[in-house]
Amino acid sequence: MNATARLRAAVATVRDPEIRVLTVEELGIVRDVDAEGSRPTVTVTPTYVGCPAMDLIRSDIAAAARDAGFPDVEVRTVLSPAWTTDWLSDEARAKLVGAGITPPACRAEGRVLLPLMVLSPPKPRCPRCGAADTDEVSRFGSTACKSLWRCNSCREPFEQMKEH
Amino acid sequence: MNEKAVAYVLRLGDDALVAAQRMAALATWAPQLEEDVALANIALDLLGQARALLTYAGELEGQGRDEDLLAYRRDEHEFTSALLVEQPDTDFAATMVKLLFFSAYQRLLYEELSAGDDETLAAIAAKSVKEVAYHLSHACAWTVRLGDGTEESKRRMQTAVDELWPYTHELFASDSVWRGYGFDPAGLRERWLGIVEPVLAEATLERPVDDWAPTGGRDGLHTEHFGYLVGEMQSLHRAHEGVSW
Ligand SMILES: [Zn+2]
């Protein structure tokens, strides 16, 4: 395995501190891994501009890289192109459901018109019982990326990862 | 150094920073738990925007100032935020009306900037505009609910609208900085009215007449509330310089 592949494998194991079932790779925020240049570099992109988990993610990535033999790794942040929930893999979506979080809807390919505002988001299915009869409790949840819902069938509350 | 770019980006960053500081101060004061979470989330989004924008302004300036130095080591007259965002949260109605006016403005301006030539600014704007769409819908929902609510809530919403309306003119007041870089928000007022007026109408609130139009924030001349805001925002950093989590 070459150096870049080893670094990539090390970084792939880092978990999102707020959604523990997902790794940073499954979340789609690792943009580039390069261990061939003068200094090994991991490039990440934030989910939300102000996501407070990003500082922790960066330091976790640096720690994982150090453990894999890259003591002077640099973790860079790029903003463009902007992260979108469309980058979540199918595997990541399945894991979210398993953790009681409904994944965001996947948008059609191509240019998507930005809504002026999000007046009534499409209702997600309950991740526990699969029912479609759900109500939004709060558009803002425990973290920036989630909203709060309630299932009218099994009566359980659940979270949805917001389309972003 | 591109002075025009620095001044332009600083205005955007200062708007987001001051709006974030005001909103964050409301944590634990919201009328219900879900609203507390919502306000904290919105404050966090705005703070994230401020951090990215101030960091970029510091890079453009090239004098070694980072986000912290720009937020914590400038004095009152050096901030170029709009007067609207520093207005105090005297009532939850004022908080929501301010958010309605400001997020509609940010929503339109960020969309234009996300298609602009400055790649860094476009990237920050492209991320932020999605967040702001949520802020705007939140403010709209409360405006309608409270405006078209009880006699008491309607009265308080109308008071907030009347008191804050004059400060919205400054958002669209063109000058050499706005014309010198990026996108001049002066051209956005018609579209902004196209968002705000129908919301006020649905909320059965009266749209005030355009009259008094105070300005000065963009030149560092702020209202009397601003010094206290800056003092509180900077006190920790000034007492423990360079402190971090
Ligand atoms: Zn259910």
CSV table of C-alpha atoms in Angstrom, one decimal, chain A residues 46-50 52 55 79-80 82-84 114-119 137-141 143-144 162-164, chain B residues 34 37-38 41-42 44-45 48-49 51-52 107 123-124 126-131 133-138 140 195:
chain,number,residue,atom,x,y,z
A,46,PRO,CA,-17.3,21.7,6.5
A,47,THR,CA,-20.9,20.6,6.5
A,48,TYR,CA,-22.2,23.9,8.0
A,49,VAL,CA,-20.0,27.0,8.0
A,50,GLY,CA,-20.3,27.3,11.8
A,52,PRO,CA,-18.7,23.4,16.0
A,55,ASP,CA,-12.5,21.7,15.1
A,79,LEU,CA,-15.1,25.7,1.2
A,80,SER,CA,-15.6,25.2,-2.5
A,82,ALA,CA,-19.9,23.6,-1.0
A,83,TRP,CA,-20.8,20.3,0.8
A,84,THR,CA,-24.2,19.0,0.2
A,114,LEU,CA,-32.4,27.2,-4.4
A,115,PRO,CA,-35.7,27.7,-2.5
A,116,LEU,CA,-36.3,31.2,-1.2
A,117,MET,CA,-37.2,29.7,2.1
A,118,VAL,CA,-38.1,26.3,3.5
A,119,LEU,CA,-41.8,26.7,4.3
A,137,VAL,CA,-41.7,19.5,15.9
A,138,SER,CA,-38.9,21.9,15.4
A,139,ARG,CA,-36.8,22.8,12.4
A,140,PHE,CA,-33.8,23.2,14.5
A,141,GLY,CA,-32.5,20.2,16.5
A,143,THR,CA,-27.1,19.9,16.1
A,144,ALA,CA,-27.1,22.3,13.2
A,162,LYS,CA,-31.8,18.3,7.0
A,163,GLU,CA,-31.4,18.6,3.3
A,164,HIS,CA,-28.4,20.9,2.8
B,34,GLU,CA,-37.6,24.4,20.9
B,37,VAL,CA,-32.6,25.5,20.4
B,38,ALA,CA,-33.6,27.3,17.2
B,41,ASN,CA,-28.7,27.2,16.0
B,42,ILE,CA,-29.3,30.5,14.1
B,44,LEU,CA,-24.2,29.5,15.5
B,45,ASP,CA,-24.8,29.7,11.8
B,48,GLY,CA,-19.8,30.5,11.4
B,49,GLN,CA,-20.4,33.0,8.6
B,51,ARG,CA,-15.7,33.6,11.2
B,52,ALA,CA,-15.3,32.6,7.6
B,107,ARG,CA,-30.7,35.5,1.5
B,123,ALA,CA,-17.9,29.5,-1.6
B,124,ILE,CA,-18.8,31.1,1.7
B,126,ALA,CA,-23.0,29.3,-1.3
B,127,LYS,CA,-22.8,27.5,2.0
B,128,SER,CA,-24.4,30.3,4.0
B,129,VAL,CA,-27.3,31.0,1.7
B,130,LYS,CA,-28.8,27.5,2.5
B,131,GLU,CA,-28.6,28.2,6.2
B,133,ALA,CA,-33.1,30.1,3.9
B,134,TYR,CA,-33.9,28.3,7.1
B,135,HIS,CA,-33.6,31.5,9.2
B,136,LEU,CA,-35.9,33.3,6.9
B,137,SER,CA,-38.6,30.7,7.0
B,138,HIS,CA,-38.3,30.6,10.8
B,140,CYS,CA,-41.7,34.3,8.5
B,195,ILE,CA,-40.3,39.0,0.2
